Coordinates of C-alpha atoms in Angstrom, one line a residue:
P1 CA 76.9 30.8 55.6
P2 CA 75.6 32.3 52.3
A3 CA 76.9 35.8 52.8
R4 CA 80.6 34.1 53.4
A5 CA 79.5 31.8 49.7
A6 CA 78.8 34.7 47.9
R7 CA 82.0 35.9 48.9
C8 CA 83.6 33.1 47.6
R9 CA 81.9 32.2 44.5
S10 CA 82.9 36.3 43.5
G11 CA 86.4 35.5 44.1
N12 CA 88.9 34.1 41.9
P13 CA 91.3 30.7 42.5
A14 CA 93.8 32.4 41.8
S15 CA 93.8 35.6 43.9
P16 CA 96.1 34.9 47.2
I17 CA 95.0 35.4 50.7
E18 CA 97.0 35.6 53.4
G19 CA 96.3 32.5 55.4
I20 CA 95.0 30.5 53.4
G21 CA 97.1 28.7 50.5
E22 CA 96.0 28.2 46.6
K23 CA 94.7 24.7 47.0
S24 CA 92.0 25.6 49.8
I25 CA 91.3 29.1 47.7
A26 CA 90.7 27.1 44.8
R27 CA 88.9 24.5 46.3
L28 CA 86.4 27.1 47.6
V29 CA 85.6 29.2 46.1
N30 CA 84.5 26.1 43.5
Q31 CA 82.7 24.6 45.8
A32 CA 80.9 28.0 46.0
R33 CA 80.5 28.4 42.1
L34 CA 79.3 24.3 42.5
Q35 CA 76.8 25.3 45.1
K36 CA 75.4 28.6 43.5
A37 CA 74.6 26.8 40.7
G38 CA 73.0 24.2 42.3
A39 CA 70.6 26.7 43.8
D40 CA 69.8 28.7 40.5
R41 CA 69.0 25.9 39.0
G42 CA 67.2 24.2 41.7
E43 CA 68.6 20.9 41.5
G44 CA 71.5 19.6 42.9
L45 CA 75.2 18.7 41.4
V46 CA 78.2 17.0 41.2
E47 CA 81.3 17.2 39.4
L48 CA 84.0 14.5 39.2
L49 CA 87.7 16.1 41.4
P50 CA 90.4 14.1 39.4
I51 CA 91.9 10.8 39.9
E52 CA 95.2 11.0 42.9
P53 CA 97.2 8.2 43.9
G54 CA 95.9 7.6 47.3
R55 CA 93.1 9.6 47.1
G56 CA 89.0 9.5 46.2
F57 CA 88.5 6.3 44.1
T58 CA 91.4 5.3 44.6
L59 CA 91.2 4.9 48.0
M60 CA 88.5 1.7 47.2
P61 CA 89.7 -1.7 47.2
S62 CA 88.4 -4.2 44.6
P63 CA 84.9 -5.6 45.8
Q64 CA 86.1 -9.8 48.0
Q65 CA 83.3 -11.7 49.3
G66 CA 82.5 -11.3 52.0
D67 CA 82.7 -7.5 52.2
L68 CA 80.7 -6.3 55.4
F69 CA 79.0 -2.9 55.7
F70 CA 78.8 -1.7 58.9
D71 CA 77.1 1.3 61.1
M72 CA 76.4 2.3 64.7
E73 CA 74.4 5.0 66.3
G74 CA 74.9 6.4 69.5
D75 CA 73.9 8.6 72.5
P76 CA 74.9 11.6 73.1
L77 CA 72.8 12.4 76.0
Y78 CA 73.5 9.6 78.0
P79 CA 76.0 10.0 80.7
E80 CA 79.3 10.2 79.2
G81 CA 77.8 9.1 75.8
L82 CA 76.3 5.8 75.4
E83 CA 76.9 3.3 71.8
Y84 CA 73.9 1.6 71.9
L85 CA 74.0 -0.2 68.2
F86 CA 76.1 -2.1 66.0
G87 CA 74.4 -2.5 62.7
L88 CA 76.2 -5.4 60.0
W89 CA 75.1 -5.6 56.8
G90 CA 77.0 -8.8 54.7
P91 CA 77.4 -12.5 54.3
L92 CA 76.9 -13.3 57.7
S93 CA 74.6 -16.3 58.3
Q94 CA 75.0 -19.8 57.6
D95 CA 75.2 -20.4 54.2
G96 CA 76.9 -17.3 53.4
S97 CA 74.0 -15.0 52.2
D98 CA 73.3 -11.6 53.3
E99 CA 71.7 -10.9 56.2
F100 CA 71.4 -7.7 58.5
H101 CA 72.4 -7.9 62.5
A102 CA 72.0 -5.6 64.9
I103 CA 73.6 -6.1 68.3
W104 CA 71.8 -3.5 71.3
A105 CA 72.7 -1.9 73.5
H106 CA 71.1 0.0 76.9
D107 CA 73.3 0.2 79.3
R108 CA 76.8 0.6 80.3
D109 CA 77.0 -3.4 81.1
A110 CA 75.7 -4.2 77.7
E111 CA 77.6 -1.9 76.1
K112 CA 80.8 -3.6 77.0
A113 CA 79.3 -6.5 76.5
A114 CA 77.4 -5.6 72.8
F115 CA 81.6 -4.4 71.5
E116 CA 82.7 -7.7 72.3
T117 CA 80.3 -9.0 70.3
L118 CA 81.1 -7.3 67.0
M119 CA 84.6 -7.6 67.1
R120 CA 84.8 -11.0 68.1
L121 CA 82.4 -10.9 65.3
F122 CA 84.7 -9.6 62.9
V123 CA 87.6 -11.9 63.6
D124 CA 85.7 -15.0 62.9
H125 CA 84.4 -13.3 59.6
L126 CA 87.8 -12.0 58.4
R127 CA 88.5 -15.9 59.7
R128 CA 86.2 -17.1 57.0
F129 CA 86.7 -14.6 54.4
P130 CA 90.5 -12.7 54.6
D131 CA 90.8 -10.6 52.1
A132 CA 87.5 -8.8 52.7
H133 CA 87.4 -5.3 54.5
I134 CA 84.4 -3.1 56.3
Y135 CA 83.3 -0.2 54.3
H136 CA 81.7 2.2 57.0
Y137 CA 80.5 6.3 56.5
A138 CA 82.6 9.3 57.9
S139 CA 85.3 8.3 61.2
Y140 CA 82.6 7.6 63.8
E141 CA 83.1 4.3 63.6
T142 CA 86.4 3.8 63.8
A143 CA 87.0 6.4 66.4
A144 CA 84.0 4.7 68.5
L145 CA 85.8 1.0 68.5
K146 CA 89.0 3.0 69.9
R147 CA 86.9 4.8 72.4
L148 CA 85.3 1.4 74.1
A149 CA 88.8 -0.1 74.0
M150 CA 90.0 2.1 76.2
R151 CA 87.4 2.6 78.0
Y152 CA 86.6 -1.0 79.2
A153 CA 90.2 -2.2 78.5
T154 CA 88.9 -5.5 75.5
M155 CA 90.1 -6.5 72.4
E156 CA 92.4 -3.4 72.2
A157 CA 95.0 -6.1 70.0
E158 CA 91.6 -7.6 68.1
L159 CA 91.2 -3.8 66.8
D160 CA 94.2 -2.7 66.5
Q161 CA 95.1 -5.8 64.3
L162 CA 92.2 -4.5 62.0
L163 CA 93.0 -0.9 61.8
R164 CA 97.0 -2.1 61.0
E165 CA 95.4 -4.0 57.9
L166 CA 93.3 -1.6 56.7
R167 CA 90.1 -3.7 57.3
F168 CA 88.2 -0.2 57.6
V169 CA 87.1 1.4 54.6
D170 CA 85.4 5.3 55.2
L171 CA 83.2 6.3 52.2
Y172 CA 82.8 9.5 53.1
Q173 CA 86.5 9.8 52.4
V174 CA 86.3 8.6 49.6
D175 CA 83.4 11.4 48.5
R176 CA 85.0 14.1 49.7
Q177 CA 88.2 13.4 48.1
A178 CA 86.8 11.9 44.4
I179 CA 83.9 14.5 43.9
R180 CA 82.7 17.9 44.4
A181 CA 78.6 18.4 45.2
S182 CA 76.5 21.2 45.2
T183 CA 75.1 20.3 48.8
E184 CA 76.2 22.3 52.4
G185 CA 77.8 18.8 53.6
Y186 CA 78.7 15.0 51.8
S187 CA 76.4 13.1 54.8
L188 CA 74.6 10.8 53.0
K189 CA 71.5 12.6 53.6
D190 CA 73.3 15.2 51.6
M191 CA 74.0 12.7 49.2
E192 CA 70.1 11.8 48.9
K193 CA 69.6 15.6 47.3
I194 CA 72.0 15.0 44.2
H195 CA 69.8 14.4 40.8
G196 CA 70.7 11.3 39.4
L197 CA 72.2 9.4 42.7
R198 CA 68.6 6.9 43.3
K199 CA 67.8 3.7 45.4
P200 CA 65.6 1.1 43.6
T201 CA 62.0 1.3 44.5
E202 CA 61.2 -0.4 48.1
G203 CA 60.3 -4.3 47.5
F204 CA 61.0 -4.2 43.8
K205 CA 63.7 -6.6 42.7
F206 CA 65.1 -5.8 39.0
T207 CA 67.2 -7.7 36.4
M208 CA 71.5 -6.2 36.0
C209 CA 70.0 -5.3 32.5
Q210 CA 67.1 -3.2 34.0
M211 CA 69.1 -1.4 36.4
V212 CA 72.1 -0.6 34.0
T213 CA 69.7 0.4 31.3
Q214 CA 68.4 2.9 33.7
S215 CA 71.2 4.2 35.0
R216 CA 72.7 4.6 31.4
W217 CA 69.5 5.9 30.1
Y218 CA 68.9 8.5 32.6
G219 CA 72.1 9.1 33.8
F220 CA 71.4 7.7 37.1
T221 CA 73.9 6.3 39.6
L222 CA 71.9 3.4 41.3
G223 CA 72.9 2.5 44.6
I224 CA 72.1 -1.7 45.1
T225 CA 72.8 -4.7 46.9
V226 CA 72.1 -7.9 46.0
D227 CA 68.5 -7.8 47.5
N228 CA 67.8 -5.7 44.5
T229 CA 68.6 -8.5 41.9
R230 CA 66.5 -11.1 40.9
G231 CA 69.2 -13.8 42.0
G232 CA 71.0 -15.8 40.5
N233 CA 74.5 -14.5 39.0
C234 CA 72.5 -10.4 38.2
G235 CA 74.7 -9.6 41.4
G236 CA 77.4 -11.7 41.0
V237 CA 77.9 -9.9 37.7
V238 CA 79.4 -6.9 39.8
G239 CA 80.2 -7.5 42.8
L240 CA 77.6 -7.6 45.0
N241 CA 77.8 -11.7 46.0
H242 CA 80.3 -13.8 45.2
P243 CA 79.5 -15.2 41.2
G244 CA 78.3 -19.3 41.7
E245 CA 80.8 -21.9 40.5
G246 CA 78.5 -22.7 37.9
F247 CA 78.8 -18.9 35.8
L248 CA 82.6 -19.1 36.8
S249 CA 83.1 -22.4 35.0
G250 CA 81.2 -21.0 32.0
D251 CA 79.8 -24.9 31.4
H252 CA 75.9 -23.3 30.6
M253 CA 77.2 -21.0 27.7
N254 CA 78.3 -24.8 26.3
G255 CA 76.9 -24.0 22.4
V256 CA 75.8 -20.7 22.9
W257 CA 77.2 -18.6 19.9
F258 CA 77.1 -15.1 20.3

């Protein structure tokens, strides 16, 4: 609330408050300070937090061939809730190219079938790409998968194995521990309000040189997928897809001088 934010931003991070730890006080005051600065300037602001082992950016595994991006949608108005959409993006096609895969459910039977289809897809995909991870945003996805496994008493061992292997990577947790933003929340919609966080224009493709130039010249942080690139090895140089064997061998560079 505005009144509480005003009290926080006027406070001293070092001033003790009974019942609240010093680190919590400092975090609240600095968050309120940045929100006030963003409101005064009329733009979204972001600050990088100090790097700490086991937190923020250090939670990010290195990009791997086969990495997946996963999202779920649920209907809370359905009796006891219904998970009606399981969405995946990554190298899911037979030839290893990226594609979006949607699994729909409109009733309880379909929900169980969709969950089992998803879990089998995960297992098969990770057998094909043993070093891959599954990226999602916030804890909803993993909590919902646990709930479905218990509800239907199915795929429990498979899900437990994925959790034990730390296959799921929560990008919301990375955000919350890596940056401080002037937004009231850290949802994906909130992050889109931050100046400099941009997605390439829909339907246009760019070379990696063009996108790097935009990032450096304008100070943007671009959210891109391999579909935003012109193809070839544009995506491979930044880990969006696996570099081709020709690029890795260096044969095409024979006779080229720099």
